[in-house]
Tab-separated table of C-alpha atoms in Angstrom:
chain	number	residue	atom	x	y	z
Q	120	MET	CA	14.400	7.442	-32.855
Q	121	ASN	CA	17.395	9.924	-33.144
Q	122	GLN	CA	18.979	10.754	-29.702
Q	123	ARG	CA	16.848	13.842	-28.604
Q	124	ALA	CA	13.562	12.520	-29.480
Q	125	LEU	CA	14.018	9.478	-27.020
Q	126	LEU	CA	15.568	11.821	-23.918
Q	127	MET	CA	12.420	14.206	-24.490
Q	128	VAL	CA	10.082	10.758	-24.459
Q	129	LEU	CA	11.522	9.651	-21.629
Q	130	GLY	CA	11.638	12.564	-19.897
Q	131	LEU	CA	7.681	12.809	-20.352
Q	132	SER	CA	7.735	9.080	-19.079
Q	133	PHE	CA	9.120	9.801	-15.967
Q	134	LEU	CA	6.279	12.987	-15.582
Q	135	VAL	CA	4.070	10.924	-15.718
Q	136	MET	CA	5.352	8.238	-13.583
Q	137	GLY	CA	5.769	10.710	-10.884
Q	138	CYS	CA	2.159	11.276	-11.001
Q	139	SER	CA	0.320	10.271	-7.686
Q	140	SER	CA	-3.222	11.198	-9.418
Q	141	GLN	CA	-5.312	6.911	-8.679
Q	142	PRO	CA	-5.335	4.871	-10.864
Q	143	LYS	CA	-7.609	4.369	-13.142
Q	144	ASN	CA	-8.459	0.930	-12.835
Q	145	ILE	CA	-7.817	0.267	-8.935
Q	146	ASN	CA	-9.215	-3.455	-9.645
Q	147	ASN	CA	-6.206	-4.916	-11.077
Q	148	VAL	CA	-2.767	-4.939	-9.978
Q	149	CYS	CA	-1.277	-5.664	-13.507
Q	150	SER	CA	-3.605	-2.765	-15.097
Q	151	MET	CA	-2.212	-0.053	-12.084
Q	152	PHE	CA	1.498	-1.599	-12.572
Q	153	ASP	CA	1.350	-0.745	-16.350
Q	154	GLU	CA	0.469	2.513	-15.397
Q	155	ASN	CA	2.622	3.143	-13.020
Q	156	TYR	CA	5.895	0.990	-13.405
Q	157	ASP	CA	7.816	2.418	-10.451
Q	158	TRP	CA	4.689	1.152	-8.098
Q	159	TYR	CA	5.646	-1.932	-9.572
Q	160	GLU	CA	10.020	-1.814	-8.605
Q	161	ALA	CA	8.443	0.122	-4.867
Q	162	ALA	CA	6.567	-2.961	-4.463
Q	163	SER	CA	9.122	-5.813	-5.788
Q	164	ASP	CA	11.933	-3.915	-3.157
Q	165	VAL	CA	8.610	-4.220	-0.200
Q	166	GLN	CA	9.098	-8.487	-1.131
Q	167	LYS	CA	12.658	-8.515	-1.390
Q	168	LYS	CA	13.524	-6.588	2.002
Q	169	TRP	CA	11.107	-7.328	4.010
Q	170	GLY	CA	9.418	-11.360	2.716
Q	171	VAL	CA	6.054	-9.433	2.260
Q	172	PRO	CA	4.286	-10.490	-1.290
Q	173	ILE	CA	3.384	-7.786	-3.772
Q	174	HIS	CA	0.105	-8.956	-3.989
Q	175	VAL	CA	-0.968	-8.387	0.384
Q	176	THR	CA	1.182	-5.122	-0.826
Q	177	MET	CA	-1.220	-4.078	-3.075
Q	178	ALA	CA	-4.849	-4.800	-1.066
Q	179	PHE	CA	-3.982	-3.020	2.076
Q	180	ILE	CA	-3.412	-0.158	0.188
Q	181	HIS	CA	-6.464	-0.561	-1.817
Q	182	GLN	CA	-8.315	-0.692	1.846
Q	183	GLU	CA	-6.446	1.787	3.080
Q	184	SER	CA	-6.258	4.821	0.601
Q	185	LYS	CA	-7.840	3.073	-2.739
Q	186	PHE	CA	-4.589	4.492	-3.911
Q	187	VAL	CA	-4.649	8.255	-3.312
Q	188	SER	CA	-2.122	9.810	-2.291
Q	189	ASP	CA	-3.274	11.864	0.257
Q	190	ALA	CA	-5.874	10.097	1.677
Q	191	LYS	CA	-7.512	11.214	5.377
Q	192	PRO	CA	-10.110	9.764	7.240
Q	193	PRO	CA	-13.619	11.752	6.570
Q	194	ARG	CA	-14.422	14.968	9.175
Q	195	SER	CA	-17.202	14.070	11.131
Q	196	THR	CA	-20.299	16.546	11.686
Q	197	PHE	CA	-21.480	18.872	14.019
Q	198	LEU	CA	-25.499	19.469	13.974
Q	199	TRP	CA	-25.497	17.356	10.498
Q	200	ILE	CA	-23.967	20.561	9.061
Q	201	PHE	CA	-20.709	21.341	10.091
Q	202	PRO	CA	-17.192	19.947	9.920
Q	203	GLY	CA	-15.972	18.914	13.299
Q	204	PRO	CA	-12.378	17.269	13.801
Q	205	ARG	CA	-10.596	13.860	12.425
Q	206	PRO	CA	-10.851	11.423	13.650
Q	207	SER	CA	-7.312	10.246	13.507
Q	208	SER	CA	-4.561	11.321	12.433
Q	209	ALA	CA	-4.063	8.610	10.175
Q	210	TYR	CA	-2.991	10.346	5.909
Q	211	GLY	CA	-1.353	8.838	2.768
Q	212	TYR	CA	-1.225	5.604	0.573
Q	213	ALA	CA	-0.879	3.886	4.069
Q	214	GLN	CA	-3.573	5.595	6.475
Q	215	ALA	CA	-0.608	5.693	8.985
Q	216	LEU	CA	-1.218	7.805	12.410
Q	217	ASP	CA	1.411	9.971	13.067
Q	218	GLU	CA	3.124	8.521	15.465
Q	219	THR	CA	2.891	4.789	13.986
Q	220	TRP	CA	5.133	6.509	11.089
Q	221	ASP	CA	6.746	8.833	13.528
Q	222	HIS	CA	8.257	4.622	15.069
Q	223	TYR	CA	8.760	3.426	11.320
Q	224	ILE	CA	11.533	6.561	10.541
Q	225	SER	CA	13.493	5.968	13.979
Q	226	LYS	CA	13.442	2.098	13.635
Q	227	THR	CA	13.853	1.742	9.752
Q	228	LYS	CA	16.206	5.661	9.418
Q	229	ASN	CA	14.172	5.999	6.971
Q	230	TYR	CA	14.524	10.353	7.193
Q	231	GLY	CA	12.294	12.390	5.399
Q	232	ALA	CA	9.667	9.540	3.766
Q	233	ASP	CA	6.357	10.627	3.441
Q	234	ARG	CA	2.979	9.230	3.940
Q	235	ASP	CA	1.956	10.485	0.551
Q	236	ASP	CA	5.188	9.274	-1.547
Q	237	PHE	CA	4.184	5.447	-3.286
Q	238	ASP	CA	7.444	4.288	-2.330
Q	239	ASP	CA	7.500	5.519	1.369
Q	240	ALA	CA	3.901	3.721	1.651
Q	241	VAL	CA	4.531	0.240	0.555
Q	242	ASP	CA	7.873	0.168	2.603
Q	243	PHE	CA	5.965	1.455	5.657
Q	244	ILE	CA	3.665	-1.198	4.592
Q	245	GLY	CA	6.230	-3.914	4.627
Q	246	TRP	CA	8.098	-3.553	7.488
Q	247	TYR	CA	4.930	-2.913	10.200
Q	248	ASN	CA	3.854	-6.483	8.222
Q	249	TYR	CA	7.380	-8.038	8.784
Q	250	THR	CA	7.008	-6.699	12.362
Q	251	SER	CA	3.594	-8.797	12.694
Q	252	HIS	CA	5.492	-11.758	10.940
Q	253	LYS	CA	7.883	-11.469	14.000
Q	254	ARG	CA	6.155	-10.198	16.933
Q	255	ASN	CA	3.145	-11.765	16.552
Q	256	GLY	CA	3.758	-14.648	13.853
Q	257	ILE	CA	2.035	-14.350	11.148
Q	258	SER	CA	2.629	-15.653	8.047
Q	259	LYS	CA	3.751	-12.579	4.745
Q	260	TRP	CA	0.876	-14.076	2.911
Q	261	ASN	CA	-1.886	-14.070	5.366
Q	262	ALA	CA	-3.577	-11.195	4.391
Q	263	LYS	CA	-6.820	-11.467	7.086
Q	264	HIS	CA	-4.347	-11.722	9.857
Q	265	LEU	CA	-1.514	-8.862	9.152
Q	266	TYR	CA	-4.202	-6.947	8.742
Q	267	LEU	CA	-5.952	-7.249	12.655
Q	268	ALA	CA	-2.271	-6.843	13.729
Q	269	TYR	CA	-2.275	-3.496	11.694
Q	270	HIS	CA	-4.902	-2.763	12.332
Q	271	GLU	CA	-5.646	-3.112	16.697
Q	272	GLY	CA	-1.732	-3.296	16.596
Q	273	HIS	CA	0.360	-5.666	17.733
Q	274	GLY	CA	-0.473	-5.628	21.349
Q	275	GLY	CA	-3.686	-6.068	20.488
Q	276	TYR	CA	-3.598	-8.116	17.879
Q	277	SER	CA	-2.261	-10.297	21.003
Q	278	ARG	CA	-4.848	-9.584	23.204
Q	279	ARG	CA	-7.362	-10.671	20.230
Q	280	THR	CA	-9.382	-7.588	20.556
Q	281	TYR	CA	-10.483	-7.696	16.704
Q	282	ASN	CA	-12.810	-10.861	18.254
Q	283	LYS	CA	-14.414	-7.720	19.752
Q	284	LYS	CA	-15.708	-6.095	16.039
Q	285	LYS	CA	-17.327	-8.024	13.714
Q	286	TRP	CA	-17.153	-5.211	11.486
Q	287	LEU	CA	-13.437	-5.370	11.033
Q	288	LEU	CA	-13.549	-9.297	10.656
Q	289	LYS	CA	-15.384	-8.379	7.538
Q	290	VAL	CA	-13.172	-5.520	5.915
Q	291	SER	CA	-10.046	-7.990	6.631
Q	292	ASP	CA	-11.892	-10.786	4.966
Q	293	LYS	CA	-12.601	-8.187	2.869
Q	294	VAL	CA	-8.120	-7.451	1.870
Q	295	GLN	CA	-8.257	-11.543	2.069
Q	296	ARG	CA	-10.388	-11.630	-0.711
Q	297	ARG	CA	-8.546	-8.234	-2.553
Q	298	ALA	CA	-5.533	-10.234	-2.091
Q	299	SER	CA	-5.724	-13.138	-3.710
Q	300	GLN	CA	-7.253	-11.618	-6.520
Q	301	TYR	CA	-4.010	-9.595	-6.925
Q	302	LEU	CA	-2.256	-12.969	-6.975
Q	303	ARG	CA	-4.284	-14.449	-9.262
Q	304	GLN	CA	-3.939	-11.149	-11.839
Q	305	TYR	CA	-0.380	-10.371	-11.065
Q	306	LYS	CA	0.511	-13.961	-12.631
Q	307	THR	CA	-0.821	-13.226	-16.018
Q	308	CYS	CA	1.841	-10.272	-15.684
Q	309	LYS	CA	4.652	-10.959	-13.922
Q	310	ALA	CA	6.421	-12.040	-16.588
Q	311	ASP	CA	5.730	-9.071	-18.669
Q	312	LEU	CA	6.425	-6.509	-16.354
Q	313	ASP	CA	9.710	-8.385	-15.736
Q	314	ARG	CA	10.642	-7.405	-18.391
Q	315	GLY	CA	11.505	-3.649	-17.363
Q	316	TRP	CA	10.186	-0.325	-18.435
Q	317	PHE	CA	12.651	-0.063	-20.573
Q	318	SER	CA	11.977	-2.887	-22.978
Q	319	ARG	CA	8.549	-2.877	-22.512
Q	320	THR	CA	7.926	0.559	-23.881
Q	321	PHE	CA	10.427	0.296	-26.692
Q	322	LEU	CA	11.071	-3.044	-27.529
């Protein structure tokens, strides 16, 4: 392959990698990372920076947005027909609220971070779960309880407000199962992913 052709392939590959469309198979973490290798790099950076495992971070995004970059809570309806307001300001991959996102930026100095940017969203999840670990003593591998703190806030988690919400407990169990599934899958493809994007693509 001559130099010009290689540069064209690289350019097209980066263009595809930059797309924010939902992955084809959101139930398989290896498939998602194969389709979006930059997501693997971002999730790996989060693990190194905040100590939150890749499979936990990805399970959070599956639950919150199904990997849709501009996801928002569905609107309520007025008179069963007309669209009403949304129940919250949650937005993006991590479904972060306006005020929580602003707090994240203030604490991390990650100015310019966007909720519909995957790298920023996973960093937010890593930061929040790291804070849950520090404030609430939750293991960074415990997806269930990290999610309860994510949903209820650190104060709410300390007060165990989640015990009054059976539906939330079911959802947190679902997140734990998803994280366990992703971990099993990740173990089968980690070695290949760690070869790097260039080696996997051209060698």
